[in-house]
Coordinates of C-alpha atoms and ligand atoms in Angstrom, one line a residue:
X1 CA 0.0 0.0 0.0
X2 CA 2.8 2.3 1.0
X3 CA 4.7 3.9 -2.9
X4 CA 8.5 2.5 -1.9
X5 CA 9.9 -0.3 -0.2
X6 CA 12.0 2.2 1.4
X7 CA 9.3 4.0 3.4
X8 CA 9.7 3.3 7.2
X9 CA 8.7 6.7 8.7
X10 CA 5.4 7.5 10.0
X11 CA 4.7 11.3 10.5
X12 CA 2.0 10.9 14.0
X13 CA -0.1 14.6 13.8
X14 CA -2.2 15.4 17.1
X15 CA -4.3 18.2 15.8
X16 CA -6.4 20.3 19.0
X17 CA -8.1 23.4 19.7
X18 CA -5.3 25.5 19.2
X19 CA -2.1 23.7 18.1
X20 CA -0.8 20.6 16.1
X21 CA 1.7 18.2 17.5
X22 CA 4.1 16.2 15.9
X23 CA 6.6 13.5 15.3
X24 CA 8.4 12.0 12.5
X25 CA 9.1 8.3 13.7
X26 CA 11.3 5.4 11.8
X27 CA 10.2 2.5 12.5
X28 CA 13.2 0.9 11.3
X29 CA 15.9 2.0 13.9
X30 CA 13.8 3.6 16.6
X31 CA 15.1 6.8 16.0
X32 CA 12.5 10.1 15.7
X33 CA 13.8 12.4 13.8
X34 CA 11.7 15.0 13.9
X35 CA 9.5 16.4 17.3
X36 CA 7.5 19.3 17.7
X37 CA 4.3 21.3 17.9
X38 CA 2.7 24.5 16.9
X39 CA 1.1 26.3 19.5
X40 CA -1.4 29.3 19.8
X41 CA -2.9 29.0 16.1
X42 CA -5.2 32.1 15.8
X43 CA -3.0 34.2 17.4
X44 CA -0.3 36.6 17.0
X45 CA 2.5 35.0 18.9
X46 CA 1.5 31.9 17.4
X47 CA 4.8 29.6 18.0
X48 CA 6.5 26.6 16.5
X49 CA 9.0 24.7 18.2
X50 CA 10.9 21.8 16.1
X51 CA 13.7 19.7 17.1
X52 CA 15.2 17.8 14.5
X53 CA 17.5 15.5 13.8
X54 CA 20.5 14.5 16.0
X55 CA 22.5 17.5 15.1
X56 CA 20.1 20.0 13.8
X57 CA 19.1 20.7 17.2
X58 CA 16.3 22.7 18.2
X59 CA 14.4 25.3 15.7
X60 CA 11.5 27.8 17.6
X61 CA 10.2 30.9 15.7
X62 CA 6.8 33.1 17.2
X63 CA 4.9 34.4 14.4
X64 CA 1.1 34.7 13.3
X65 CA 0.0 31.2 12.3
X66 CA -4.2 31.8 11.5
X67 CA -5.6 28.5 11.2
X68 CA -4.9 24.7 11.4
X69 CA -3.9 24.8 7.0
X70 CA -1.0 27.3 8.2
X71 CA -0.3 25.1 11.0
X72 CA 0.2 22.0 8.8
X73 CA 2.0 24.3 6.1
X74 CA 4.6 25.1 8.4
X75 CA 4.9 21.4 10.1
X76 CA 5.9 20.7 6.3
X77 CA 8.4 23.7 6.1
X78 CA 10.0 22.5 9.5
X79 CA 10.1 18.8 8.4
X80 CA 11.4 19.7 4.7
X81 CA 13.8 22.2 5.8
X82 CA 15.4 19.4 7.4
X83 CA 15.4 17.5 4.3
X84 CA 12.6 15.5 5.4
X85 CA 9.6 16.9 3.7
X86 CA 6.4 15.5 3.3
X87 CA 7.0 14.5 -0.2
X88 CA 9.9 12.6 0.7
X89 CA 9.9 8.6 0.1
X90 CA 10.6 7.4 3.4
X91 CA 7.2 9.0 4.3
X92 CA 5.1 5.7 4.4
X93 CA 1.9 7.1 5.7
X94 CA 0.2 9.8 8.5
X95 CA -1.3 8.9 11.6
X96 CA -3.7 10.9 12.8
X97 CA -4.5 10.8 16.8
X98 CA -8.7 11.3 16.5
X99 CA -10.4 12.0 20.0
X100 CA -13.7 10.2 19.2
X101 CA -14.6 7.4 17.5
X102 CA -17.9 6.7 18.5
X103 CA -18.7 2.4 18.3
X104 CA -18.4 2.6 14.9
X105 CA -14.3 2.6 15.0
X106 CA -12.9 -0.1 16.9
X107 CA -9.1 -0.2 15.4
X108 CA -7.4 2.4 13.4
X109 CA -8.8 2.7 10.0
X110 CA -7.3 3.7 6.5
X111 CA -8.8 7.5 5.8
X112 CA -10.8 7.6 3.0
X113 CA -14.1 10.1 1.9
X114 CA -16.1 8.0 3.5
X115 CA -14.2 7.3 6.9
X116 CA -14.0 11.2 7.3
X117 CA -17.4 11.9 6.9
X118 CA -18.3 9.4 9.8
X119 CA -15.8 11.1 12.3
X120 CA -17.8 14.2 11.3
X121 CA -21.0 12.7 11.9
X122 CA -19.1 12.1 15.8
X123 CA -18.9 15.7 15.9
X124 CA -22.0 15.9 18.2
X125 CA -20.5 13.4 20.7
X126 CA -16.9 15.2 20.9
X127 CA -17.7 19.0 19.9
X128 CA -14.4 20.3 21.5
X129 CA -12.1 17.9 20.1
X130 CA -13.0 15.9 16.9
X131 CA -13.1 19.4 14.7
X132 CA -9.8 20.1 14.9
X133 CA -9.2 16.2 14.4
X134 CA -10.8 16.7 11.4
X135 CA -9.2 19.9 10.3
X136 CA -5.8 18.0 10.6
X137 CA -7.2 15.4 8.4
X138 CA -8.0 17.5 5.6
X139 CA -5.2 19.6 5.7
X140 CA -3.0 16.7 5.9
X141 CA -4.7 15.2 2.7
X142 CA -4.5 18.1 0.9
X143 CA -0.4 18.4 0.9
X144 CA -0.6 14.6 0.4
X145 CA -3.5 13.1 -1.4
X146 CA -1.7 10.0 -2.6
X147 CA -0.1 9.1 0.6
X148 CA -2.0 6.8 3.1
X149 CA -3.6 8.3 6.2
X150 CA -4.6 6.4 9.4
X151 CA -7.1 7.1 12.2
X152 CA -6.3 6.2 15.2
X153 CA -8.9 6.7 18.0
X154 CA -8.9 7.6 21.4
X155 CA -11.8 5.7 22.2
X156 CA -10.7 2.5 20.4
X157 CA -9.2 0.3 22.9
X158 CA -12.5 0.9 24.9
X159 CA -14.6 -0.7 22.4
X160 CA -14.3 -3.9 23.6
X161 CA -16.5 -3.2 27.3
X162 CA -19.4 -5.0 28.1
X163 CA -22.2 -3.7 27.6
X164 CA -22.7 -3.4 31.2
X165 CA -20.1 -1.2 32.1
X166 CA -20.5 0.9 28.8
X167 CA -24.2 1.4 29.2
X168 CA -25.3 3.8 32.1
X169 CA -28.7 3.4 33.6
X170 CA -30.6 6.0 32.2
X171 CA -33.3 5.7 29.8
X172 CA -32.9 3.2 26.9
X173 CA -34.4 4.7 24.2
X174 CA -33.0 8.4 25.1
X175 CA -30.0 7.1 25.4
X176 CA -29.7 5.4 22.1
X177 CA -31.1 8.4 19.9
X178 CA -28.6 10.9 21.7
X179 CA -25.7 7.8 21.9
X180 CA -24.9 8.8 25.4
X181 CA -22.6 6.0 26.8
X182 CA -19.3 5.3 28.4
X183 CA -17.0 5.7 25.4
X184 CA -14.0 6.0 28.0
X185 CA -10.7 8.1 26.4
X186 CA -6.6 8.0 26.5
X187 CA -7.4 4.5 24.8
X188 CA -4.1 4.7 22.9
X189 CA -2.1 5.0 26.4
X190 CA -3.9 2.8 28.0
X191 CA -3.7 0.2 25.4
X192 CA 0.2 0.8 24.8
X193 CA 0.6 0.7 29.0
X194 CA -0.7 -2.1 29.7
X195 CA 0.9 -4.3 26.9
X196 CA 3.8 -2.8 28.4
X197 CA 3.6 -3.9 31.6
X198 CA 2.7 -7.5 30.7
X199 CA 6.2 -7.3 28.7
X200 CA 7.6 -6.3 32.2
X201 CA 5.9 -9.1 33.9
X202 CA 7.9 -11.3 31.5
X203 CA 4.1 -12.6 30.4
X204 CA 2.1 -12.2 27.5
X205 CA -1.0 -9.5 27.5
X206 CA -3.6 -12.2 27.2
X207 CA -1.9 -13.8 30.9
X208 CA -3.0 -10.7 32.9
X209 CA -5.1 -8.1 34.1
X210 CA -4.0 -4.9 35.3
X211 CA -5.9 -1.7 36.4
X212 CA -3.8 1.1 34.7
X213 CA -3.8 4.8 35.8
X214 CA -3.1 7.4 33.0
X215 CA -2.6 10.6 35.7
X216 CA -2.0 13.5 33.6
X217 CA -3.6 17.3 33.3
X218 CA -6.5 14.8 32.2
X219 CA -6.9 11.4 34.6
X220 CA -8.6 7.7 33.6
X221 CA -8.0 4.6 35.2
X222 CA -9.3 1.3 32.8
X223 CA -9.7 -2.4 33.9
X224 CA -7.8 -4.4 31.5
X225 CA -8.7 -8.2 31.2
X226 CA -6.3 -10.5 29.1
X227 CA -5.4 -7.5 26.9
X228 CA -8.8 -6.1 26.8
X229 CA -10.7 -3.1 28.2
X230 CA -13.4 -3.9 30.4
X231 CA -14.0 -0.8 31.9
X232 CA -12.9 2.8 32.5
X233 CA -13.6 6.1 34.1
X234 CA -13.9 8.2 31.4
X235 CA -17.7 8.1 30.0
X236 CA -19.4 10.0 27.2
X237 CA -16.5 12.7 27.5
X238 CA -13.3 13.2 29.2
X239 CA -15.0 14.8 32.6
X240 CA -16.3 12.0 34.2
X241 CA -13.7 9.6 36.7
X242 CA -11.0 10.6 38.5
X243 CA -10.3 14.3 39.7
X244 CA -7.9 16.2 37.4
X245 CA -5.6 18.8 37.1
X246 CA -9.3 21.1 36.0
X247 CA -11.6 18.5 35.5
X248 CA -14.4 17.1 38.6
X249 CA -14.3 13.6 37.5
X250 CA -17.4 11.5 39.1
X251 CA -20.3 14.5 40.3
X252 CA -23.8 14.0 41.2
X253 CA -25.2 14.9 38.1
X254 CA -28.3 16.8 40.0
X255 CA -25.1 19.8 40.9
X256 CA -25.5 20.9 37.6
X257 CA -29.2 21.0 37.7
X258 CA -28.9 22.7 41.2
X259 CA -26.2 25.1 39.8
X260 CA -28.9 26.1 36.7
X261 CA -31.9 26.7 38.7
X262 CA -30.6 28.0 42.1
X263 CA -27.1 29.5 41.4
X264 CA -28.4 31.2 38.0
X265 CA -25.7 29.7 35.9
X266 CA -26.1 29.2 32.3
X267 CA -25.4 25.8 31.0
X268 CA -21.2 27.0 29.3
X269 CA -20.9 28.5 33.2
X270 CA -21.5 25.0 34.1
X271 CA -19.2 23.1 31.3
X272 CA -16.3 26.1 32.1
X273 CA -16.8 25.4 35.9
X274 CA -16.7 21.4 35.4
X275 CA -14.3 21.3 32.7
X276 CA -11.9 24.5 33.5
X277 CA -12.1 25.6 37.5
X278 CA -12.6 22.3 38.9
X279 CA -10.4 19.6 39.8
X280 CA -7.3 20.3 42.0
X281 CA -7.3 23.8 40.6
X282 CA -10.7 24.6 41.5
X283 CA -9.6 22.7 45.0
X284 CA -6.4 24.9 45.5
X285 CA -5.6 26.6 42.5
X286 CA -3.1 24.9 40.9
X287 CA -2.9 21.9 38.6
X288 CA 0.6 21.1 38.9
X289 CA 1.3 18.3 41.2
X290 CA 5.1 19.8 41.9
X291 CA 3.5 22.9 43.1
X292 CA 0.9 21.6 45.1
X293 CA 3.6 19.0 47.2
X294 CA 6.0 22.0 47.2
X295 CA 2.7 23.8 48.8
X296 CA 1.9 21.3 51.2
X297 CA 5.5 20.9 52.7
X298 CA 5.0 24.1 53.2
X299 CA 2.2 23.4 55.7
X300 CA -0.5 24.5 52.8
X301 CA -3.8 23.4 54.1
X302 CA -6.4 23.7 50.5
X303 CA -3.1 21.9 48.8
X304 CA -3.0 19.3 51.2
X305 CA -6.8 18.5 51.5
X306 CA -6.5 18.9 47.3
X307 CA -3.6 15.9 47.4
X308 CA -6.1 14.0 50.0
X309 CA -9.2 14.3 47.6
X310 CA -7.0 13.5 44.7
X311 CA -5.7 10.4 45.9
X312 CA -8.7 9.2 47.6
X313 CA -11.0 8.9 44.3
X314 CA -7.7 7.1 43.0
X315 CA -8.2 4.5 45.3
X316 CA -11.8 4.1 44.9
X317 CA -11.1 3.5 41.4
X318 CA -8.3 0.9 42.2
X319 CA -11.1 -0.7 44.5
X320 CA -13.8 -0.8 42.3
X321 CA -11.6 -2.0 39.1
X322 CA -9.9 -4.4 41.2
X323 CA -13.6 -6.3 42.4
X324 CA -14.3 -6.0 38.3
X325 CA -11.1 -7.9 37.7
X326 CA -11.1 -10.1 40.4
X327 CA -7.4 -11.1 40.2
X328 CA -4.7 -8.6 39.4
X329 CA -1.5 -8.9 38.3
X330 CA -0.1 -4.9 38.5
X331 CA -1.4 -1.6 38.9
X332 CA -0.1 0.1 36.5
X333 CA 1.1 4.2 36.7
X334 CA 1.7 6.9 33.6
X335 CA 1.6 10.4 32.6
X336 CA 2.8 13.1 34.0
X337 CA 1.7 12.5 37.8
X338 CA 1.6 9.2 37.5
X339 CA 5.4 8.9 36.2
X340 CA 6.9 11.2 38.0
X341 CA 5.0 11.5 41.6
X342 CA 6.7 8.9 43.8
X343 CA 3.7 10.9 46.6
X344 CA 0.7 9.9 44.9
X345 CA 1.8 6.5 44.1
X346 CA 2.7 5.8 47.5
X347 CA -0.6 7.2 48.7
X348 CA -2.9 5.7 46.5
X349 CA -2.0 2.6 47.0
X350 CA -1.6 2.9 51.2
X351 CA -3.8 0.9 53.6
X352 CA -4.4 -1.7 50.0
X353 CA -1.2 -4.3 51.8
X354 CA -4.9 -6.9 52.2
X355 CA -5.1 -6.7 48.6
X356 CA -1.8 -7.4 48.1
X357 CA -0.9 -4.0 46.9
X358 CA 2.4 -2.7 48.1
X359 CA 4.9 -0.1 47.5
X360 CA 8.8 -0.3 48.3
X361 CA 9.9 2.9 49.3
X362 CA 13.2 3.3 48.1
X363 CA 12.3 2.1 44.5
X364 CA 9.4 4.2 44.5
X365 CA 11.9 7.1 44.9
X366 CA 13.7 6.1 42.0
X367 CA 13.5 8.4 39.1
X368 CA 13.7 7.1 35.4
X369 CA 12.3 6.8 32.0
X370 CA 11.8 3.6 31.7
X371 CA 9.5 0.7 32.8
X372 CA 9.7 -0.5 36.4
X373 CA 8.5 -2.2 39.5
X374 CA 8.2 0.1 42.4
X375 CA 6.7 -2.9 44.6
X376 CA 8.9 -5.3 46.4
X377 CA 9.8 -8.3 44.9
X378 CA 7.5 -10.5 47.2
X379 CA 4.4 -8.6 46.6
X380 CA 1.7 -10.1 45.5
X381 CA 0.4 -7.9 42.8
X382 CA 3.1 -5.6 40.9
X383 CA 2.9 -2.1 41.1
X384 CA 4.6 -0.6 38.1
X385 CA 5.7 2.9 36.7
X386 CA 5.0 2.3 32.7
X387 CA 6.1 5.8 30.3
X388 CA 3.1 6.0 28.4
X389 CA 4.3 6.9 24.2
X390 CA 1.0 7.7 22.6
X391 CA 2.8 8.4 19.3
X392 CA 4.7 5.3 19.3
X393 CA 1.7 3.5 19.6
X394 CA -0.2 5.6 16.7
X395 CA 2.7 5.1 14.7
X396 CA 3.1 1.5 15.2
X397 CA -1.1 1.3 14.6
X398 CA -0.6 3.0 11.6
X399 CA 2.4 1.6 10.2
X400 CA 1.2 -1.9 10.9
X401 CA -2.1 -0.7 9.0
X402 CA -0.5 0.6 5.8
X403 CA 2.7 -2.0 6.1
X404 CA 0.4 -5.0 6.6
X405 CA 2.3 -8.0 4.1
X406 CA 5.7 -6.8 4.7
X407 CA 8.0 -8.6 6.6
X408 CA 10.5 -7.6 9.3
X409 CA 9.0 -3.7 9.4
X410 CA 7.6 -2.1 12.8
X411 CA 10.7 -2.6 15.5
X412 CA 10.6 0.5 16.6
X413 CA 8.9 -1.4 19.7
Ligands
ADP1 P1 -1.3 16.1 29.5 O1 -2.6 15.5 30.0 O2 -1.3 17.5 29.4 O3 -0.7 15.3 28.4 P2 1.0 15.1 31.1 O4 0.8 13.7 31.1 O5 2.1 15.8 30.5 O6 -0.4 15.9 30.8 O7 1.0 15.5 32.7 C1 1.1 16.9 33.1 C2 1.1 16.9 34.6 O8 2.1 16.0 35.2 C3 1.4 18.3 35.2 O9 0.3 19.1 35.3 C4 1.9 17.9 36.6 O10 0.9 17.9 37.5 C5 2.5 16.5 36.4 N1 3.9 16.4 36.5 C6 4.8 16.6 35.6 N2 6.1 16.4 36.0 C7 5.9 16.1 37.3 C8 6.9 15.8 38.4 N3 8.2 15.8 38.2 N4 6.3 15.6 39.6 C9 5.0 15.6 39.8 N5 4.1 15.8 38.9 C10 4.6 16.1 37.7

């Protein structure tokens, strides 16, 4: 499917709101040799950072970039003034990271006319994110018609719940015209984490279940059975499950109706409060996990009782995923917090010794990029601090995709 034998890179484009990111990756030798983003499109300091490869260093340059076309234009500038433009043969196809998916897309899918107007027809389900998914798209298309393009979605890995955990218990027919259910998001991490940590567990995905949390700005936790989903905390969007850097995670839903009808707010004050001033920075004003442990060594009380809420719907969720599962093999950390906070690893899984969950101090201390065990070597189920690569794993989707037939391609494991 792919022009030349010689193509092994996959370009991996995460189009949002208001910037693209990027990466060139070879899935030949591992190596990236392109990384960057464009930030701010739509304004006048738009900026574009690009760090190319070894040797070329790192390019930046703040400039007005108007729209997501101009954004993609000048990914292709940054890439070909590196002699690695988008016409260039090793290019074997683009993967493009695409928020929602709906049921329709369980695995990433070859672009075509067709395949974009469905993610279109998503729109109504993921109105803040699958536009600009789809701006990417066509962008992308036009600098390249010939070359394949992949979707890669989000919500993909999740496809495979039970209907009992992806259904919520609210009026059948209601909920079927509007298509309000758990959809659950991060799939891509989750998916690439946990196959991860069976490889760490020396076993293969289909041996064990793990409960992996993905703790960034944006938090989910999913139950993963033998390589599969079977349930997580995201739901019809990204704001339902654990507390985030600005999100609320779990709510009575009746707050919002109280919020309408007795606090006078209109239903965007509602989405801005949930979705923007909520989470620990609605809790204690910041979302930054460094500040708010640097805060609450400083005796910071609204930091501290932040870090306590925090942690504590963790552990319900390690609870509840853990009774799903049955048996566990590891909990599994990533993202930002959860890769880099030794604290809210330690806390989370405190008091859970019963359930055979246990941290060793001095290796939860450790820092590194790579993955590792930060229980003791007697515990009885793993706890393990996995580096989640979303662009690997789109890249590997979508090279496998377009490279299906031909041997010995997609080690950039
Ligand atoms: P995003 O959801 O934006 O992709 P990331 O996975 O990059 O988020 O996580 C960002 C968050 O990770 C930051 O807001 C911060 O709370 C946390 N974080 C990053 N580095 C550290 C660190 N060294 N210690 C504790 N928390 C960290």
């Amino acid at each position: 499917m792919t022009g030349s034998a010689n193509a092994t890179r996959v370009l991996v484009l995460n189009s949002g709101s208001s910037s693209v990111k990027y990466q060139l990756l070879d899935m030949e030798d591992g190596t990236r040799p392109a990384v960057g983003l464009v930030e701010r499109i739509g304004e006048e300091t738009s900026r574009v950072v690009n760090t190319g490869p070894a040797g070329a260093g790192k390019r930046e340059r703040t400039g007005p970039i108007p729209d997501h076309a101009a954004a993609l234009k000048a990914v292709a500038d940054e890439l070909a003034h590196d002699g690695l433009g988008l016409d260039s043969p090793e290019l074997a196809a683009i993967g493009h990271r695409v928020v929602h998916g709906g049921l329709k897309f369980s695995a990433p899918t070859l672009i075509t006319d067709e395949v974009l107007a469905e993610i279109e027809r998503l729109v109504p389900v993921a109105p803040l994110h699958n536009p600009a998914n789809i701006t990417g798209i066509r962008t992308a298309r036009a600098l390249r018609p010939d070359l394949p393009q992949v979707a890669v979605f989000d919500t993909a890995f999740h496809t495979t719940m039970p209907e009992y955990a992806a259904r919520y218990a609210i009026d059948v027919e209601t909920a079927d015209a509007h298509r309000i259910r758990r959809y659950g998001f991060h799939g891509t991490s989750h998916a690439y984490v946990s196959r991860r940590a069976a490889e760490l567990l020396g076993k293969e995905p289909e041996e064990v279940n793990v409960i992996v949390l993905h703790l960034g700005n944006g938090a989910s936790a999913s139950a993963v059975r033998g390589g599969r989903c079977v349930d997580t905390s995201m739901g019809l969007t990204p704001l339902e499950g654990l507390v985030m850097g600005t999100r609320s995670g779990d709510i009575d839903p009746a707050v919002t109706f109280h919020l309408k009808r007795v606090a006078g707010m209109s239903e965007d004050d509602v989405d801005v409060l949930l979705n923007k001033r909520s989470g620990l920075v609605g809790l204690c004003g910041d979302n930054d996990m460094r500040e708010i442990r640097r805060r609450i060594e400083e005796g910071d009380e609204s930091a501290r009782l932040a870090f306590e809420i925090y942690v504590h719907r963790l552990k319900k969720y390690i609870g509840a995923y853990y009774a799903v599962l049955g048996r566990v093999d590891a909990v599994v950390f990533t993202a930002g917090v959860g890769e880099n906070s030794a604290p809210v690893r330690e806390a989370a899984v405190a008091g859970l010794e019963e359930l055979g969950l246990v941290v060793d101090a001095d290796l939860n201390a450790v820092r590194s990029d790579v993955p590792r065990l930060v229980s003791p070597d007697h515990a009885r189920v793993a706890v393990a601090v996995v580096p989640t690569d979303e662009e690997l794993e789109i890249a590997r989707q979508t090279f496998a995709l377009v490279g299906a037939g031909r041997e010995g391609r997609g080690r950039a494991e």
